[in-house]
Amino acid sequence: MTLRRRAVVWSGVAGVALVGCVVTALMLAGLPGAASAGADDDEPRDDDRSTSTVDRGTLTGTTTKPGTLSRLDGPTIGGAAQGTITWLPQVGDVLAPRNELYRVDDRPVTAFEGALPQWRAFESGMSPGPDVQQVEQNLHDWGYFTRTPDQTFDARTTAAIRAWQKAGGQLRTGTIELDALQFVSGSFVVGGLSAAVGDASGGGPLYTTKRTEKVVTVDLPVGSPLATIGDVVSMELPSGTTAPGHVTAVGAAKVDDDTAKTAVPTTLSFDDPAAPGDLTDASVTVDFVSEVREDVLSVPVLALGAAVGGGFVLEVVQPDGTTEAVPVETGLFAGDRVEVTGDVAEGLEVVVPA
């Protein structure tokens, strides 16, 4: 997957903070190549010094955030049909369009795919509308409607409904009564039941559902550049395995009741939906790709030394074994490496304090 370059202001701030920590640690341990009055850069060093090389390649900056693995809420199935509930699915059942959602007076209420709710019966003579097209699209997908779905209920629609009713053992009326279906989206898992067989149905919810797909939710600060749909992430599961994914939804800002902080709930999807396995309701660690730098020189962060007057140096090993402090400028910090520019080249050996 191609990673997009994005200049992000906060990454520079984070880099400065990291540099400060590194330099403080190095000053306590003894700075490599720190230029000072009377310093002799030509003095040979111990052969057992730790070194690394200046490498050229791609650096990927990441920002790590905690997240929660779970299923998203699915549709709430309501008992709009009037009568006595004669059948309900069980908790854990997976339902999808074309499945029965429940039965009232032994009449099925069927799931149809669609964004609009049902507000009228589907029958000959009804006015055209997008809800008609939703019904025809479902019947087309199920093999009963052979023409291109449109918004007009005509003889072809009646024939398709009759064919579907015959296949399901229903009365072949050619019409669909009000509340004989519920438009839903995608598949979902039955959650908590709030009704039982024998109860009266008439408008209240019957059961809640969860989506079959598992996602990770991360709360990000308002205005965070990480909350961008399509951006790449890497998610570490409790098993220690990592799985790639991307940002698929950004919610409205909300206030956390415990911390009083405002955050933006951000939804991440797995590139491989099977990656989480049987895990649900688990804590995960998410690495957001914040910036990508291609074809740059980099060294270990610990190779940086502080120069007199500010800035940074690398202690570069010379051909005769001596070292020379070479000033450099830092760029992107990515993990334990940092981008550098200056009088350095790929393959140079630099000292890394133990």
Tab-separated table of C-alpha atoms in Angstrom:
chain	number	residue	atom	x	y	z
A	1	MET	CA	0.000	0.000	0.000
A	2	THR	CA	1.436	3.400	-0.953
A	3	LEU	CA	2.014	5.704	1.970
A	4	ARG	CA	1.334	9.392	1.403
A	5	ARG	CA	3.702	12.046	2.530
A	6	ARG	CA	2.203	14.496	4.946
A	7	ALA	CA	3.936	17.386	6.598
A	8	VAL	CA	2.727	17.548	10.146
A	9	VAL	CA	3.566	20.339	12.518
A	10	TRP	CA	3.213	18.252	15.629
A	11	SER	CA	5.781	15.719	14.474
A	12	GLY	CA	8.399	18.455	14.559
A	13	VAL	CA	7.374	19.347	18.090
A	14	ALA	CA	7.589	15.718	19.134
A	15	GLY	CA	10.997	15.490	17.486
A	16	VAL	CA	12.309	18.482	19.431
A	17	ALA	CA	11.068	16.975	22.677
A	18	LEU	CA	12.744	13.671	21.863
A	19	VAL	CA	15.989	15.393	20.975
A	20	GLY	CA	15.955	17.150	24.321
A	21	CYS	CA	15.596	13.830	26.136
A	22	VAL	CA	18.328	12.211	24.090
A	23	VAL	CA	20.754	15.072	24.552
A	24	THR	CA	20.175	15.123	28.302
A	25	ALA	CA	20.908	11.406	28.473
A	26	LEU	CA	24.014	11.790	26.360
A	27	MET	CA	25.322	14.650	28.486
A	28	LEU	CA	25.036	12.469	31.557
A	29	ALA	CA	26.808	9.617	29.834
A	30	GLY	CA	29.410	11.734	28.034
A	31	LEU	CA	28.652	13.311	24.662
A	32	PRO	CA	30.295	11.793	21.594
A	33	GLY	CA	32.297	14.274	19.591
A	34	ALA	CA	31.172	17.318	21.600
A	35	ALA	CA	33.420	20.150	20.390
A	36	SER	CA	35.195	21.937	23.275
A	37	ALA	CA	38.272	24.024	23.794
A	38	GLY	CA	41.383	21.873	23.781
A	39	ALA	CA	39.580	18.786	22.443
A	40	ASP	CA	41.779	16.591	20.263
A	41	ASP	CA	39.650	15.048	17.494
A	42	ASP	CA	42.664	13.114	16.208
A	43	GLU	CA	43.078	11.074	19.376
A	44	PRO	CA	42.662	7.319	18.612
A	45	ARG	CA	39.680	5.634	20.284
A	46	ASP	CA	39.225	2.225	21.824
A	47	ASP	CA	38.741	-0.623	19.369
A	48	ASP	CA	35.765	-1.915	21.350
A	49	ARG	CA	33.700	1.224	20.795
A	50	SER	CA	30.154	0.694	19.498
A	51	THR	CA	29.530	2.020	16.013
A	52	SER	CA	26.851	2.111	13.358
A	53	THR	CA	26.634	3.357	9.781
A	54	VAL	CA	24.896	6.183	8.018
A	55	ASP	CA	22.115	4.478	6.032
A	56	ARG	CA	20.040	5.689	3.107
A	57	GLY	CA	16.409	4.652	2.761
A	58	THR	CA	12.835	5.383	3.812
A	59	LEU	CA	11.934	6.548	7.310
A	60	THR	CA	8.379	6.172	8.564
A	61	GLY	CA	7.319	8.280	11.517
A	62	THR	CA	4.561	6.901	13.727
A	63	THR	CA	2.457	8.048	16.646
A	64	THR	CA	1.272	5.384	19.091
A	65	LYS	CA	-2.192	5.502	20.656
A	66	PRO	CA	-4.261	3.049	22.756
A	67	GLY	CA	-7.360	1.611	21.121
A	68	THR	CA	-10.224	-0.784	21.795
A	69	LEU	CA	-11.108	-3.763	19.617
A	70	SER	CA	-14.848	-4.367	19.407
A	71	ARG	CA	-17.817	-4.774	17.120
A	72	LEU	CA	-19.718	-1.692	16.038
A	73	ASP	CA	-23.365	-1.360	16.985
A	74	GLY	CA	-25.719	-2.820	14.396
A	75	PRO	CA	-29.367	-1.966	13.772
A	76	THR	CA	-31.895	-2.189	16.569
A	77	ILE	CA	-34.687	-4.517	15.497
A	78	GLY	CA	-38.035	-3.057	16.441
A	79	GLY	CA	-41.352	-4.866	16.690
A	80	ALA	CA	-43.385	-2.572	14.469
A	81	ALA	CA	-45.715	-5.340	13.296
A	82	GLN	CA	-48.817	-5.636	15.488
A	83	GLY	CA	-49.633	-9.010	17.059
A	84	THR	CA	-48.083	-11.756	19.152
A	85	ILE	CA	-44.403	-12.618	18.771
A	86	THR	CA	-44.208	-16.248	17.637
A	87	TRP	CA	-40.497	-16.507	16.814
A	88	LEU	CA	-37.258	-14.697	17.663
A	89	PRO	CA	-33.623	-15.458	16.780
A	90	GLN	CA	-31.164	-16.468	19.492
A	91	VAL	CA	-28.346	-14.371	20.887
A	92	GLY	CA	-25.285	-14.869	18.697
A	93	ASP	CA	-27.221	-15.656	15.511
A	94	VAL	CA	-25.830	-13.921	12.420
A	95	LEU	CA	-28.493	-12.235	10.304
A	96	ALA	CA	-28.354	-10.453	6.957
A	97	PRO	CA	-30.740	-9.143	4.307
A	98	ARG	CA	-33.178	-11.880	3.170
A	99	ASN	CA	-33.228	-13.456	6.646
A	100	GLU	CA	-36.294	-13.407	8.886
A	101	LEU	CA	-35.875	-10.958	11.755
A	102	TYR	CA	-38.841	-12.236	13.787
A	103	ARG	CA	-42.392	-13.545	13.347
A	104	VAL	CA	-45.666	-12.026	14.519
A	105	ASP	CA	-48.799	-14.201	14.407
A	106	ASP	CA	-46.565	-16.603	12.476
A	107	ARG	CA	-46.044	-14.018	9.714
A	108	PRO	CA	-42.376	-13.282	8.938
A	109	VAL	CA	-40.788	-9.853	9.085
A	110	THR	CA	-37.889	-9.959	6.622
A	111	ALA	CA	-34.632	-7.994	6.453
A	112	PHE	CA	-34.168	-6.020	3.217
A	113	GLU	CA	-30.999	-4.084	2.363
A	114	GLY	CA	-31.582	-0.337	2.281
A	115	ALA	CA	-30.931	3.004	3.934
A	116	LEU	CA	-34.521	4.277	3.911
A	117	PRO	CA	-37.047	2.953	6.443
A	118	GLN	CA	-40.359	1.477	5.341
A	119	TRP	CA	-43.176	3.973	5.772
A	120	ARG	CA	-45.827	2.488	3.464
A	121	ALA	CA	-47.008	-0.773	1.956
A	122	PHE	CA	-45.630	-1.870	-1.385
A	123	GLU	CA	-48.477	-2.521	-3.775
A	124	SER	CA	-49.800	-1.875	-7.250
A	125	GLY	CA	-50.797	1.744	-7.843
A	126	MET	CA	-48.420	3.238	-5.249
A	127	SER	CA	-46.549	6.386	-6.228
A	128	PRO	CA	-42.942	6.040	-7.428
A	129	GLY	CA	-40.149	6.480	-4.895
A	130	PRO	CA	-36.660	5.426	-3.822
A	131	ASP	CA	-38.133	2.923	-1.366
A	132	VAL	CA	-39.624	1.045	-4.340
A	133	GLN	CA	-36.192	0.900	-5.907
A	134	GLN	CA	-34.769	-0.502	-2.658
A	135	VAL	CA	-37.274	-3.362	-2.740
A	136	GLU	CA	-36.667	-4.061	-6.435
A	137	GLN	CA	-32.891	-4.033	-5.875
A	138	ASN	CA	-33.213	-6.697	-3.183
A	139	LEU	CA	-35.490	-8.841	-5.352
A	140	HIS	CA	-33.004	-8.390	-8.210
A	141	ASP	CA	-30.082	-9.465	-6.015
A	142	TRP	CA	-32.044	-12.535	-4.899
A	143	GLY	CA	-32.859	-13.529	-8.490
A	144	TYR	CA	-36.568	-12.640	-8.637
A	145	PHE	CA	-36.471	-9.315	-10.494
A	146	THR	CA	-34.782	-9.550	-13.905
A	147	ARG	CA	-34.971	-5.931	-15.080
A	148	THR	CA	-32.965	-2.932	-13.896
A	149	PRO	CA	-34.470	-1.722	-10.595
A	150	ASP	CA	-36.210	1.661	-10.752
A	151	GLN	CA	-38.592	3.711	-8.627
A	152	THR	CA	-41.821	2.538	-10.277
A	153	PHE	CA	-43.968	-0.277	-8.872
A	154	ASP	CA	-45.434	-2.095	-11.874
A	155	ALA	CA	-46.498	-5.570	-12.997
A	156	ARG	CA	-42.877	-6.738	-13.002
A	157	THR	CA	-42.525	-5.729	-9.363
A	158	THR	CA	-45.719	-7.600	-8.473
A	159	ALA	CA	-44.469	-10.722	-10.261
A	160	ALA	CA	-41.100	-10.573	-8.497
A	161	ILE	CA	-42.744	-10.220	-5.065
A	162	ARG	CA	-45.029	-13.169	-5.797
A	163	ALA	CA	-42.022	-15.304	-6.821
A	164	TRP	CA	-40.183	-14.369	-3.628
A	165	GLN	CA	-43.252	-15.115	-1.497
A	166	LYS	CA	-43.718	-18.510	-3.161
A	167	ALA	CA	-40.098	-19.475	-2.502
A	168	GLY	CA	-40.526	-18.595	1.182
A	169	GLY	CA	-43.816	-20.392	1.675
A	170	GLN	CA	-45.803	-17.164	2.097
A	171	LEU	CA	-49.137	-16.230	0.615
A	172	ARG	CA	-48.523	-15.019	-2.936
A	173	THR	CA	-50.198	-11.635	-2.708
A	174	GLY	CA	-47.753	-9.633	-4.832
A	175	THR	CA	-47.734	-6.963	-2.144
A	176	ILE	CA	-45.656	-6.326	0.978
A	177	GLU	CA	-47.637	-4.990	3.884
A	178	LEU	CA	-46.525	-2.132	6.065
A	179	ASP	CA	-44.146	-3.467	8.772
A	180	ALA	CA	-43.674	-6.792	6.953
A	181	LEU	CA	-40.026	-5.909	6.342
A	182	GLN	CA	-37.278	-3.837	7.903
A	183	PHE	CA	-34.592	-2.133	5.868
A	184	VAL	CA	-31.130	-2.762	7.329
A	185	SER	CA	-27.534	-2.525	6.163
A	186	GLY	CA	-25.150	-5.479	5.946
A	187	SER	CA	-24.918	-8.428	8.273
A	188	PHE	CA	-25.034	-8.330	12.073
A	189	VAL	CA	-24.982	-10.501	15.191
A	190	VAL	CA	-27.983	-10.722	17.521
A	191	GLY	CA	-27.226	-9.166	20.903
A	192	GLY	CA	-29.410	-8.706	23.942
A	193	LEU	CA	-33.070	-9.661	23.613
A	194	SER	CA	-35.602	-7.266	25.128
A	195	ALA	CA	-38.659	-9.357	24.208
A	196	ALA	CA	-39.679	-13.017	24.302
A	197	VAL	CA	-41.875	-15.343	22.299
A	198	GLY	CA	-45.466	-14.777	23.423
A	199	ASP	CA	-45.019	-11.058	24.092
A	200	ALA	CA	-47.147	-8.540	22.276
A	201	SER	CA	-45.417	-6.705	19.452
A	202	GLY	CA	-46.326	-3.159	18.638
A	203	GLY	CA	-43.510	-0.683	18.337
A	204	GLY	CA	-40.937	-1.422	21.035
A	205	PRO	CA	-37.422	-2.769	20.368
A	206	LEU	CA	-37.070	-6.559	20.251
A	207	TYR	CA	-33.277	-6.925	20.299
A	208	THR	CA	-30.008	-5.112	19.695
A	209	THR	CA	-27.292	-6.218	17.307
A	210	LYS	CA	-23.568	-5.853	16.661
A	211	ARG	CA	-21.801	-5.763	13.323
A	212	THR	CA	-19.970	-8.915	12.264
A	213	GLU	CA	-16.859	-6.947	11.285
A	214	LYS	CA	-14.457	-6.093	14.106
A	215	VAL	CA	-12.905	-2.656	14.275
A	216	VAL	CA	-10.636	-0.657	16.555
A	217	THR	CA	-11.765	2.648	18.060
A	218	VAL	CA	-9.260	5.306	19.137
A	219	ASP	CA	-10.072	8.623	20.809
A	220	LEU	CA	-7.954	11.389	19.268
A	221	PRO	CA	-7.616	15.058	20.217
A	222	VAL	CA	-9.809	17.508	18.353
A	223	GLY	CA	-7.994	18.660	15.217
A	224	SER	CA	-5.506	15.794	15.241
A	225	PRO	CA	-4.031	15.170	11.750
A	226	LEU	CA	-4.232	11.455	12.555
A	227	ALA	CA	-8.031	11.554	12.243
A	228	THR	CA	-7.976	11.404	8.452
A	229	ILE	CA	-9.989	8.804	6.552
A	230	GLY	CA	-7.788	6.521	4.484
A	231	ASP	CA	-4.607	6.964	6.522
A	232	VAL	CA	-2.536	3.852	7.222
A	233	VAL	CA	-2.194	2.271	10.671
A	234	SER	CA	-0.605	-0.795	12.248
A	235	MET	CA	-2.487	-2.475	15.101
A	236	GLU	CA	-0.777	-4.646	17.713
A	237	LEU	CA	-3.126	-7.268	19.162
A	238	PRO	CA	-2.904	-8.765	22.682
A	239	SER	CA	-1.286	-11.856	21.128
A	240	GLY	CA	1.678	-9.702	20.074
A	241	THR	CA	0.908	-9.959	16.373
A	242	THR	CA	0.462	-6.835	14.274
A	243	ALA	CA	-2.076	-6.259	11.545
A	244	PRO	CA	-2.252	-3.428	9.002
A	245	GLY	CA	-5.357	-1.313	8.635
A	246	HIS	CA	-6.626	2.154	7.809
A	247	VAL	CA	-8.876	4.894	9.160
A	248	THR	CA	-12.440	4.338	7.943
A	249	ALA	CA	-14.585	6.741	9.979
A	250	VAL	CA	-14.221	9.859	12.104
A	251	GLY	CA	-17.010	10.618	14.550
A	252	ALA	CA	-18.247	13.825	16.129
A	253	ALA	CA	-16.277	15.277	19.031
A	254	LYS	CA	-17.480	14.176	22.452
A	255	VAL	CA	-16.610	14.972	26.061
A	256	ASP	CA	-15.244	12.184	28.274
A	257	ASP	CA	-17.269	12.113	31.492
A	258	ASP	CA	-14.258	10.943	33.549
A	259	THR	CA	-11.568	13.317	32.253
A	260	ALA	CA	-13.739	16.177	30.943
A	261	LYS	CA	-11.538	16.171	27.847
A	262	THR	CA	-12.964	16.453	24.352
A	263	ALA	CA	-11.966	13.727	21.901
A	264	VAL	CA	-12.834	12.532	18.417
A	265	PRO	CA	-13.751	8.816	18.189
A	266	THR	CA	-11.882	7.414	15.187
A	267	THR	CA	-12.695	4.017	13.682
A	268	LEU	CA	-9.981	1.802	12.183
A	269	SER	CA	-10.652	-1.233	9.997
A	270	PHE	CA	-8.368	-4.197	9.395
A	271	ASP	CA	-7.086	-4.765	5.857
A	272	ASP	CA	-7.723	-8.452	6.585
A	273	PRO	CA	-11.059	-8.716	8.449
A	274	ALA	CA	-10.006	-12.124	9.784
A	275	ALA	CA	-6.892	-10.714	11.509
A	276	PRO	CA	-8.469	-10.331	14.997
A	277	GLY	CA	-9.574	-13.984	15.035
A	278	ASP	CA	-11.821	-14.717	18.011
A	279	LEU	CA	-10.789	-11.596	19.917
A	280	THR	CA	-13.461	-9.099	20.929
A	281	ASP	CA	-13.567	-6.275	23.457
A	282	ALA	CA	-9.775	-6.183	23.813
A	283	SER	CA	-7.196	-3.424	24.261
A	284	VAL	CA	-4.816	-2.883	21.352
A	285	THR	CA	-1.935	-0.562	20.506
A	286	VAL	CA	-2.181	1.470	17.314
A	287	ASP	CA	0.669	3.043	15.362
A	288	PHE	CA	-0.535	5.839	13.085
A	289	VAL	CA	1.756	6.636	10.173
A	290	SER	CA	2.369	10.351	10.636
A	291	GLU	CA	5.046	11.095	8.048
A	292	VAL	CA	7.114	9.253	5.454
A	293	ARG	CA	10.534	10.405	4.241
A	294	GLU	CA	11.984	8.601	1.232
A	295	ASP	CA	15.630	8.400	0.116
A	296	VAL	CA	17.075	10.108	3.203
A	297	LEU	CA	20.171	9.521	5.318
A	298	SER	CA	19.635	8.330	8.879
A	299	VAL	CA	21.585	7.236	11.951
A	300	PRO	CA	20.668	5.826	15.356
A	301	VAL	CA	19.263	8.568	17.601
A	302	LEU	CA	21.900	7.759	20.227
A	303	ALA	CA	24.644	8.653	17.743
A	304	LEU	CA	23.700	12.330	18.068
A	305	GLY	CA	26.016	14.490	20.142
A	306	ALA	CA	25.573	18.081	21.306
A	307	ALA	CA	27.750	20.751	19.703
A	308	VAL	CA	29.053	23.787	21.566
A	309	GLY	CA	26.751	26.697	20.769
A	310	GLY	CA	23.819	24.459	19.931
A	311	GLY	CA	23.012	21.931	17.275
A	312	PHE	CA	24.213	18.368	16.844
A	313	VAL	CA	27.271	16.473	15.719
A	314	LEU	CA	28.112	12.931	14.712
A	315	GLU	CA	31.385	11.372	15.770
A	316	VAL	CA	32.531	10.024	12.396
A	317	VAL	CA	35.224	7.342	12.347
A	318	GLN	CA	38.113	8.255	10.024
A	319	PRO	CA	40.122	5.766	7.890
A	320	ASP	CA	43.013	5.830	10.391
A	321	GLY	CA	40.725	4.993	13.299
A	322	THR	CA	40.480	8.485	14.705
A	323	THR	CA	37.154	10.303	14.938
A	324	GLU	CA	35.960	13.722	13.853
A	325	ALA	CA	32.925	15.630	15.118
A	326	VAL	CA	30.817	16.508	12.061
A	327	PRO	CA	27.928	18.996	12.430
A	328	VAL	CA	24.557	17.725	11.180
A	329	GLU	CA	20.949	18.871	11.033
A	330	THR	CA	18.150	16.554	12.153
A	331	GLY	CA	14.897	15.796	10.366
A	332	LEU	CA	12.283	13.116	11.007
A	333	PHE	CA	12.599	10.967	14.122
A	334	ALA	CA	11.301	7.445	13.440
A	335	GLY	CA	11.669	4.896	16.210
A	336	ASP	CA	15.341	4.632	17.160
A	337	ARG	CA	16.606	6.406	14.013
A	338	VAL	CA	16.748	10.033	12.932
A	339	GLU	CA	17.117	11.705	9.551
A	340	VAL	CA	20.347	13.726	9.208
A	341	THR	CA	21.759	16.149	6.640
A	342	GLY	CA	25.173	17.760	6.445
A	343	ASP	CA	28.695	16.745	5.483
A	344	VAL	CA	27.921	13.034	5.800
A	345	ALA	CA	27.366	10.282	3.254
A	346	GLU	CA	25.893	6.822	3.094
A	347	GLY	CA	28.126	4.148	4.578
A	348	LEU	CA	30.110	6.380	6.957
A	349	GLU	CA	30.816	4.777	10.333
A	350	VAL	CA	29.653	6.750	13.376
A	351	VAL	CA	30.161	6.180	17.095
A	352	VAL	CA	27.128	5.159	19.147
A	353	PRO	CA	27.719	5.467	22.921
A	354	ALA	CA	26.882	2.304	24.830
